[in-house]
Amino acid sequence: MKLKARVKTTFILTIQLLVNTLVMGQVNTDPVSYVNTLVGTQSKFELSTGNTYPAIAMPWGMNFWVPQTGKMGDGWVYTYTADKIRGFKQTHQPSPWMNDYGQFSLMPITGKPVFDEDERASWFSHKAEIAKPYYYKVYLADHDVTTEITPTERAAMFQFTFPATEKSYVAIDAFDKGSYIKVIPEERKIIGYTTRNSGGVPANFKNYFVIVFDKAFTYQATVNQKQINEKQLEQQADHSGAIIGFTTAKGEQVHARVASSFISFEQAEINLNELGDNSFEQLVSKGRQTWNDTLGKIEVSDQNIDHLRTFYSCLYRSVLFPRSFYEINAQGKPIHYSPYNGETRPGYMFTDTGFWDTFRSLFPFLNLLYPSMNVKMQEGLVNAYKESGFLPEWASPGHRDIMVGNNSASVVTDAYVKGLRGYDIETLWEALKHGANNVHPTVSASGRKGYQAYNQYGYIPNDLDINQNVARTLEYAYDDWTIYTLGRKLNKPQTEIEIYAKRAMNYKNVFDARYKLMRGRKADGSFSATFDGTDWSRDFTEGNSWHYSWSVFHDPQGLIDLMGGNQAFIGMLDSVFIIPGAEGMKSRSMIHEMREMQVMNMGQYAHGNQPIQHMIYLYNYAAEPWKTQYWAREVMEKLYASGPDGYCGDEDNGQTSAWYVFSALGFYPVCPGTDQYVIGSPLFKSVRLHLENGKQISIVAPSNSSDSRYISRVRLNGKAHEKNYFLHEDLTAGGQIVYEMDKTPNKKRGTAPNDAPYSFSKEVNKTAKK
């Protein structure tokens, strides 16, 4: 009887496991196979659907590669609607708006040696294109050549499959604005450098490259301003290039090993060693494994393949930037060319990120899933401060004068609050204080533009010729809170940090109770005579008052109080989705963000730009969490997809992607610098997070579906969880989160005052009572 019972039990468990597998979907063991690197490439100046390009790269790699459909110098380097490729470019471009630096390209051609980018361009089809993070392949119809690329962090291997001809060539374009090239036939090698950039570099900036072929040249020439010179093997000009040629049999494969360095030719040769003795196929396999290891930190099981494709494509974008800007020397030590002072220095450096975007969820995401990478990034920030006197706010590769805020304070604070250690936090503490009370002498986006007025008035008046004044005030107030928070964490004296606690409340100084919105205010304290919350005015940054009025990340309760309590606050949140998106277009000439908001058909909810992306999670603070659950799903389902038009607006270096990744897990970091993640609505039935500390988080929502978006109950490690947030320690300790989902909202769960997430006002009030 006991044996029969055991057999019966085993049979039942087996059947149950099979049912669970069918219900949940297959466990994903090859996540990179779901990635579509073309998501977001169907963009143009007038309308962004991501403004991305298919980056052929390793996670956080120093060099990316991209098929170049745009003309030299065009920020839209690859667009899905293009039908010709001009070359295969090494790129460091973070976005089309920032453009590129340190670029050069290779292009196989047949028939005759040509260099002009229009003459050498070839028709191609997406049907004959394979675009993976670790591998790219395309057929160039005009030249009857198939090009394949596989990258490492600082090097790459090309595999060209040529037809039978005596006239197979490869053109190497070092681009204009100052470049150098040299052909060394006896070594089957080409070396060169490019100086082309879009700003943010010292005077001695160069990207040195080396290219080694596995076939002897039967033709060689250099190029100066499109003039081909077969007798000259070295060229330094405004626009330099080279052409080398071979005789090839049908289907013959020629390989090019390529690497570059911002330090020297010698270092470029060292970087070339990343390829080792590996064949092209071996490098492809290793690259695939690297991406699977990185993306496999999140293991999703789901039957909806479109959701899997969208999720892992977003996860891919979340681990590209900030880019590594350091190299490994002959002794195996990290070194970097400083984009701040032009010197070669020891240690780490990262770049190509704008903190105005990425402080919101990208860096919190790194702190949760990839903390060891952000430790290196924090070390890089220490170096940036030592080498320039300021932390960058938008780095590409050095300080760039764009966007507002002092959000490096958030990036530093959130990392430390989340437990990251092993770097010079004391230097970063000094950097935060310095940045809060100074402005960079030549790049006003670093430090704080208008800090004198902000410190004097408690806001930046809009009649002092300091634009985007309301946006700056709101972001500085939050940044002051992060400085105060870090100071407390470091046990700094109250006399040193209390000023930042006081300034953290400065957001109140630009709130107008008449409209229940943030407004521009003059130095005499009066608000502007005319006001429309939908106007894209100079008081805000790429948005209007309906977008920016929610930028009180650290004190939603204080904002609730200003608006008149929970119901008034909820009414204002609801209004965001009611006011037509086209209203703002009446206030100024067309810009792409306004068009993107209009076509989304979600009122004033401008998810395509960053300031409002946390707004839907604020319902959790006002006792109506089910509305967060509704809108989180609406945004994930309507505004993201796995195709070339898969984003709304700019993807922006991983921020908009990290929003999706977090939200699909069922929680989001509304206020970086706290230890809380605010609950939304999980997208999948089953997810497993593999943390660096060896712990695992199991997130299960068995009854999840497109119709069942509301949370009925939450259980954390078997216990009922009424809070509208999880703590960082809840997650890093490992365990299980179970969401019970339903088609109708549970309007009782998460409605008690203590269920709301963190607000600074509550902390201040508690302290005052003591």
PDB file of N, CA, C and O in Angstrom, residues 93-134:
ATOM      1  N   GLN A  93      27.908  56.427 -30.644  1.00  0.00           N
ATOM      2  CA  GLN A  93      26.792  57.366 -30.569  1.00  0.00           C
ATOM      3  C   GLN A  93      25.777  56.926 -29.529  1.00  0.00           C
ATOM      4  O   GLN A  93      25.259  55.819 -29.596  1.00  0.00           O
ATOM      5  N   PRO A  94      25.443  57.795 -28.559  1.00  0.00           N
ATOM      6  CA  PRO A  94      24.396  57.459 -27.598  1.00  0.00           C
ATOM      7  C   PRO A  94      22.991  57.751 -28.112  1.00  0.00           C
ATOM      8  O   PRO A  94      22.033  57.121 -27.670  1.00  0.00           O
ATOM      9  N   SER A  95      22.868  58.721 -29.015  1.00  0.00           N
ATOM     10  CA  SER A  95      21.564  59.046 -29.589  1.00  0.00           C
ATOM     11  C   SER A  95      21.794  59.931 -30.805  1.00  0.00           C
ATOM     12  O   SER A  95      22.848  60.568 -30.929  1.00  0.00           O
ATOM     13  N   PRO A  96      20.815  60.012 -31.715  1.00  0.00           N
ATOM     14  CA  PRO A  96      21.003  60.875 -32.890  1.00  0.00           C
ATOM     15  C   PRO A  96      21.123  62.340 -32.510  1.00  0.00           C
ATOM     16  O   PRO A  96      21.780  63.103 -33.226  1.00  0.00           O
ATOM     17  N   TRP A  97      20.514  62.717 -31.392  1.00  0.00           N
ATOM     18  CA  TRP A  97      20.580  64.122 -30.968  1.00  0.00           C
ATOM     19  C   TRP A  97      21.988  64.480 -30.481  1.00  0.00           C
ATOM     20  O   TRP A  97      22.426  65.618 -30.620  1.00  0.00           O
ATOM     21  N   MET A  98      22.700  63.514 -29.902  1.00  0.00           N
ATOM     22  CA  MET A  98      24.062  63.753 -29.428  1.00  0.00           C
ATOM     23  C   MET A  98      25.082  63.526 -30.533  1.00  0.00           C
ATOM     24  O   MET A  98      26.193  64.051 -30.485  1.00  0.00           O
ATOM     25  N   ASN A  99      24.719  62.694 -31.519  1.00  0.00           N
ATOM     26  CA  ASN A  99      25.573  62.300 -32.619  1.00  0.00           C
ATOM     27  C   ASN A  99      26.784  61.515 -32.123  1.00  0.00           C
ATOM     28  O   ASN A  99      26.819  61.053 -30.991  1.00  0.00           O
ATOM     29  N   ASP A 100      27.793  61.369 -32.961  1.00  0.00           N
ATOM     30  CA  ASP A 100      28.816  60.351 -32.757  1.00  0.00           C
ATOM     31  C   ASP A 100      30.185  60.951 -32.468  1.00  0.00           C
ATOM     32  O   ASP A 100      30.402  62.157 -32.601  1.00  0.00           O
ATOM     33  N   TYR A 101      31.116  60.084 -32.108  1.00  0.00           N
ATOM     34  CA  TYR A 101      32.529  60.442 -31.988  1.00  0.00           C
ATOM     35  C   TYR A 101      33.362  59.186 -32.193  1.00  0.00           C
ATOM     36  O   TYR A 101      32.884  58.071 -31.970  1.00  0.00           O
ATOM     37  N   GLY A 102      34.596  59.370 -32.650  1.00  0.00           N
ATOM     38  CA  GLY A 102      35.507  58.245 -32.802  1.00  0.00           C
ATOM     39  C   GLY A 102      35.020  57.191 -33.772  1.00  0.00           C
ATOM     40  O   GLY A 102      35.130  55.997 -33.514  1.00  0.00           O
ATOM     41  N   GLN A 103      34.545  57.592 -34.951  1.00  0.00           N
ATOM     42  CA  GLN A 103      33.936  56.650 -35.879  1.00  0.00           C
ATOM     43  C   GLN A 103      34.809  56.404 -37.110  1.00  0.00           C
ATOM     44  O   GLN A 103      35.535  57.288 -37.561  1.00  0.00           O
ATOM     45  N   PHE A 104      34.738  55.200 -37.629  1.00  0.00           N
ATOM     46  CA  PHE A 104      35.331  54.842 -38.922  1.00  0.00           C
ATOM     47  C   PHE A 104      34.543  53.641 -39.440  1.00  0.00           C
ATOM     48  O   PHE A 104      33.767  53.032 -38.691  1.00  0.00           O
ATOM     49  N   SER A 105      34.717  53.290 -40.704  1.00  0.00           N
ATOM     50  CA  SER A 105      33.898  52.218 -41.266  1.00  0.00           C
ATOM     51  C   SER A 105      34.673  51.363 -42.253  1.00  0.00           C
ATOM     52  O   SER A 105      35.701  51.778 -42.799  1.00  0.00           O
ATOM     53  N   LEU A 106      34.146  50.166 -42.490  1.00  0.00           N
ATOM     54  CA  LEU A 106      34.618  49.250 -43.520  1.00  0.00           C
ATOM     55  C   LEU A 106      33.463  48.968 -44.457  1.00  0.00           C
ATOM     56  O   LEU A 106      32.312  48.857 -44.015  1.00  0.00           O
ATOM     57  N   MET A 107      33.775  48.833 -45.759  1.00  0.00           N
ATOM     58  CA  MET A 107      32.724  48.523 -46.735  1.00  0.00           C
ATOM     59  C   MET A 107      33.297  47.648 -47.835  1.00  0.00           C
ATOM     60  O   MET A 107      34.212  48.064 -48.559  1.00  0.00           O
ATOM     61  N   PRO A 108      32.797  46.403 -47.993  1.00  0.00           N
ATOM     62  CA  PRO A 108      33.256  45.570 -49.102  1.00  0.00           C
ATOM     63  C   PRO A 108      32.603  46.010 -50.413  1.00  0.00           C
ATOM     64  O   PRO A 108      31.422  46.380 -50.441  1.00  0.00           O
ATOM     65  N   ILE A 109      33.370  45.966 -51.488  1.00  0.00           N
ATOM     66  CA  ILE A 109      32.860  46.368 -52.801  1.00  0.00           C
ATOM     67  C   ILE A 109      33.467  45.450 -53.857  1.00  0.00           C
ATOM     68  O   ILE A 109      34.502  44.815 -53.634  1.00  0.00           O
ATOM     69  N   THR A 110      32.850  45.386 -55.005  1.00  0.00           N
ATOM     70  CA  THR A 110      33.383  44.623 -56.131  1.00  0.00           C
ATOM     71  C   THR A 110      33.238  45.441 -57.402  1.00  0.00           C
ATOM     72  O   THR A 110      32.460  46.399 -57.457  1.00  0.00           O
ATOM     73  N   GLY A 111      33.989  45.057 -58.409  1.00  0.00           N
ATOM     74  CA  GLY A 111      33.881  45.709 -59.715  1.00  0.00           C
ATOM     75  C   GLY A 111      35.001  46.686 -59.979  1.00  0.00           C
ATOM     76  O   GLY A 111      35.785  46.537 -60.901  1.00  0.00           O
ATOM     77  N   LYS A 112      35.104  47.716 -59.135  1.00  0.00           N
ATOM     78  CA  LYS A 112      36.185  48.693 -59.261  1.00  0.00           C
ATOM     79  C   LYS A 112      36.359  49.388 -57.913  1.00  0.00           C
ATOM     80  O   LYS A 112      35.420  49.433 -57.108  1.00  0.00           O
ATOM     81  N   PRO A 113      37.538  49.913 -57.651  1.00  0.00           N
ATOM     82  CA  PRO A 113      37.756  50.614 -56.384  1.00  0.00           C
ATOM     83  C   PRO A 113      37.041  51.962 -56.371  1.00  0.00           C
ATOM     84  O   PRO A 113      37.324  52.841 -57.200  1.00  0.00           O
ATOM     85  N   VAL A 114      36.086  52.101 -55.479  1.00  0.00           N
ATOM     86  CA  VAL A 114      35.384  53.369 -55.302  1.00  0.00           C
ATOM     87  C   VAL A 114      35.369  53.701 -53.820  1.00  0.00           C
ATOM     88  O   VAL A 114      35.423  52.813 -52.967  1.00  0.00           O
ATOM     89  N   PHE A 115      35.298  54.991 -53.520  1.00  0.00           N
ATOM     90  CA  PHE A 115      35.332  55.407 -52.116  1.00  0.00           C
ATOM     91  C   PHE A 115      34.133  56.267 -51.732  1.00  0.00           C
ATOM     92  O   PHE A 115      33.642  56.179 -50.602  1.00  0.00           O
ATOM     93  N   ASP A 116      33.645  57.074 -52.636  1.00  0.00           N
ATOM     94  CA  ASP A 116      32.510  57.945 -52.340  1.00  0.00           C
ATOM     95  C   ASP A 116      31.376  57.127 -51.722  1.00  0.00           C
ATOM     96  O   ASP A 116      31.007  56.064 -52.239  1.00  0.00           O
ATOM     97  N   GLU A 117      30.818  57.627 -50.603  1.00  0.00           N
ATOM     98  CA  GLU A 117      29.844  56.831 -49.854  1.00  0.00           C
ATOM     99  C   GLU A 117      28.579  56.536 -50.643  1.00  0.00           C
ATOM    100  O   GLU A 117      27.920  55.513 -50.401  1.00  0.00           O
ATOM    101  N   ASP A 118      28.214  57.394 -51.577  1.00  0.00           N
ATOM    102  CA  ASP A 118      27.037  57.122 -52.399  1.00  0.00           C
ATOM    103  C   ASP A 118      27.353  56.120 -53.496  1.00  0.00           C
ATOM    104  O   ASP A 118      26.531  55.250 -53.821  1.00  0.00           O
ATOM    105  N   GLU A 119      28.552  56.213 -54.073  1.00  0.00           N
ATOM    106  CA  GLU A 119      28.935  55.282 -55.131  1.00  0.00           C
ATOM    107  C   GLU A 119      29.132  53.867 -54.604  1.00  0.00           C
ATOM    108  O   GLU A 119      28.817  52.890 -55.281  1.00  0.00           O
ATOM    109  N   ARG A 120      29.679  53.745 -53.406  1.00  0.00           N
ATOM    110  CA  ARG A 120      29.955  52.410 -52.868  1.00  0.00           C
ATOM    111  C   ARG A 120      28.727  51.789 -52.200  1.00  0.00           C
ATOM    112  O   ARG A 120      28.720  50.589 -51.898  1.00  0.00           O
ATOM    113  N   ALA A 121      27.693  52.583 -51.953  1.00  0.00           N
ATOM    114  CA  ALA A 121      26.499  52.094 -51.251  1.00  0.00           C
ATOM    115  C   ALA A 121      25.841  50.958 -52.027  1.00  0.00           C
ATOM    116  O   ALA A 121      25.883  50.905 -53.260  1.00  0.00           O
ATOM    117  N   SER A 122      25.225  50.046 -51.282  1.00  0.00           N
ATOM    118  CA  SER A 122      24.571  48.894 -51.909  1.00  0.00           C
ATOM    119  C   SER A 122      23.153  48.726 -51.382  1.00  0.00           C
ATOM    120  O   SER A 122      22.879  48.936 -50.196  1.00  0.00           O
ATOM    121  N   TRP A 123      22.281  48.304 -52.271  1.00  0.00           N
ATOM    122  CA  TRP A 123      20.933  47.923 -51.866  1.00  0.00           C
ATOM    123  C   TRP A 123      21.005  46.708 -50.946  1.00  0.00           C
ATOM    124  O   TRP A 123      21.862  45.833 -51.097  1.00  0.00           O
ATOM    125  N   PHE A 124      20.087  46.674 -49.965  1.00  0.00           N
ATOM    126  CA  PHE A 124      19.966  45.515 -49.093  1.00  0.00           C
ATOM    127  C   PHE A 124      18.501  45.336 -48.726  1.00  0.00           C
ATOM    128  O   PHE A 124      17.680  46.232 -48.916  1.00  0.00           O
ATOM    129  N   SER A 125      18.188  44.177 -48.177  1.00  0.00           N
ATOM    130  CA  SER A 125      16.820  43.880 -47.760  1.00  0.00           C
ATOM    131  C   SER A 125      16.841  43.330 -46.339  1.00  0.00           C
ATOM    132  O   SER A 125      17.745  42.564 -45.970  1.00  0.00           O
ATOM    133  N   HIS A 126      15.842  43.697 -45.566  1.00  0.00           N
ATOM    134  CA  HIS A 126      15.721  43.134 -44.226  1.00  0.00           C
ATOM    135  C   HIS A 126      15.474  41.625 -44.277  1.00  0.00           C
ATOM    136  O   HIS A 126      15.750  40.920 -43.299  1.00  0.00           O
ATOM    137  N   LYS A 127      14.977  41.135 -45.416  1.00  0.00           N
ATOM    138  CA  LYS A 127      14.758  39.695 -45.562  1.00  0.00           C
ATOM    139  C   LYS A 127      16.079  38.939 -45.617  1.00  0.00           C
ATOM    140  O   LYS A 127      16.131  37.738 -45.339  1.00  0.00           O
ATOM    141  N   ALA A 128      17.146  39.640 -46.010  1.00  0.00           N
ATOM    142  CA  ALA A 128      18.472  39.020 -46.070  1.00  0.00           C
ATOM    143  C   ALA A 128      19.385  39.625 -45.006  1.00  0.00           C
ATOM    144  O   ALA A 128      20.583  39.811 -45.223  1.00  0.00           O
ATOM    145  N   GLU A 129      18.788  39.932 -43.871  1.00  0.00           N
ATOM    146  CA  GLU A 129      19.519  40.573 -42.773  1.00  0.00           C
ATOM    147  C   GLU A 129      19.252  39.802 -41.484  1.00  0.00           C
ATOM    148  O   GLU A 129      18.110  39.467 -41.178  1.00  0.00           O
ATOM    149  N   ILE A 130      20.286  39.499 -40.743  1.00  0.00           N
ATOM    150  CA  ILE A 130      20.166  38.911 -39.406  1.00  0.00           C
ATOM    151  C   ILE A 130      20.818  39.889 -38.435  1.00  0.00           C
ATOM    152  O   ILE A 130      22.003  40.215 -38.580  1.00  0.00           O
ATOM    153  N   ALA A 131      20.045  40.370 -37.468  1.00  0.00           N
ATOM    154  CA  ALA A 131      20.549  41.383 -36.543  1.00  0.00           C
ATOM    155  C   ALA A 131      20.412  40.882 -35.112  1.00  0.00           C
ATOM    156  O   ALA A 131      19.323  40.894 -34.540  1.00  0.00           O
ATOM    157  N   LYS A 132      21.509  40.418 -34.557  1.00  0.00           N
ATOM    158  CA  LYS A 132      21.581  39.967 -33.174  1.00  0.00           C
ATOM    159  C   LYS A 132      22.562  40.862 -32.419  1.00  0.00           C
ATOM    160  O   LYS A 132      23.420  41.492 -33.035  1.00  0.00           O
ATOM    161  N   PRO A 133      22.488  40.911 -31.102  1.00  0.00           N
ATOM    162  CA  PRO A 133      23.468  41.718 -30.372  1.00  0.00           C
ATOM    163  C   PRO A 133      24.907  41.282 -30.631  1.00  0.00           C
ATOM    164  O   PRO A 133      25.813  42.121 -30.706  1.00  0.00           O
ATOM    165  N   TYR A 134      25.133  39.989 -30.775  1.00  0.00           N
ATOM    166  CA  TYR A 134      26.478  39.436 -30.887  1.00  0.00           C
ATOM    167  C   TYR A 134      26.852  39.072 -32.326  1.00  0.00           C
ATOM    168  O   TYR A 134      27.967  38.598 -32.581  1.00  0.00           O
TER     169      TYR A 134
END
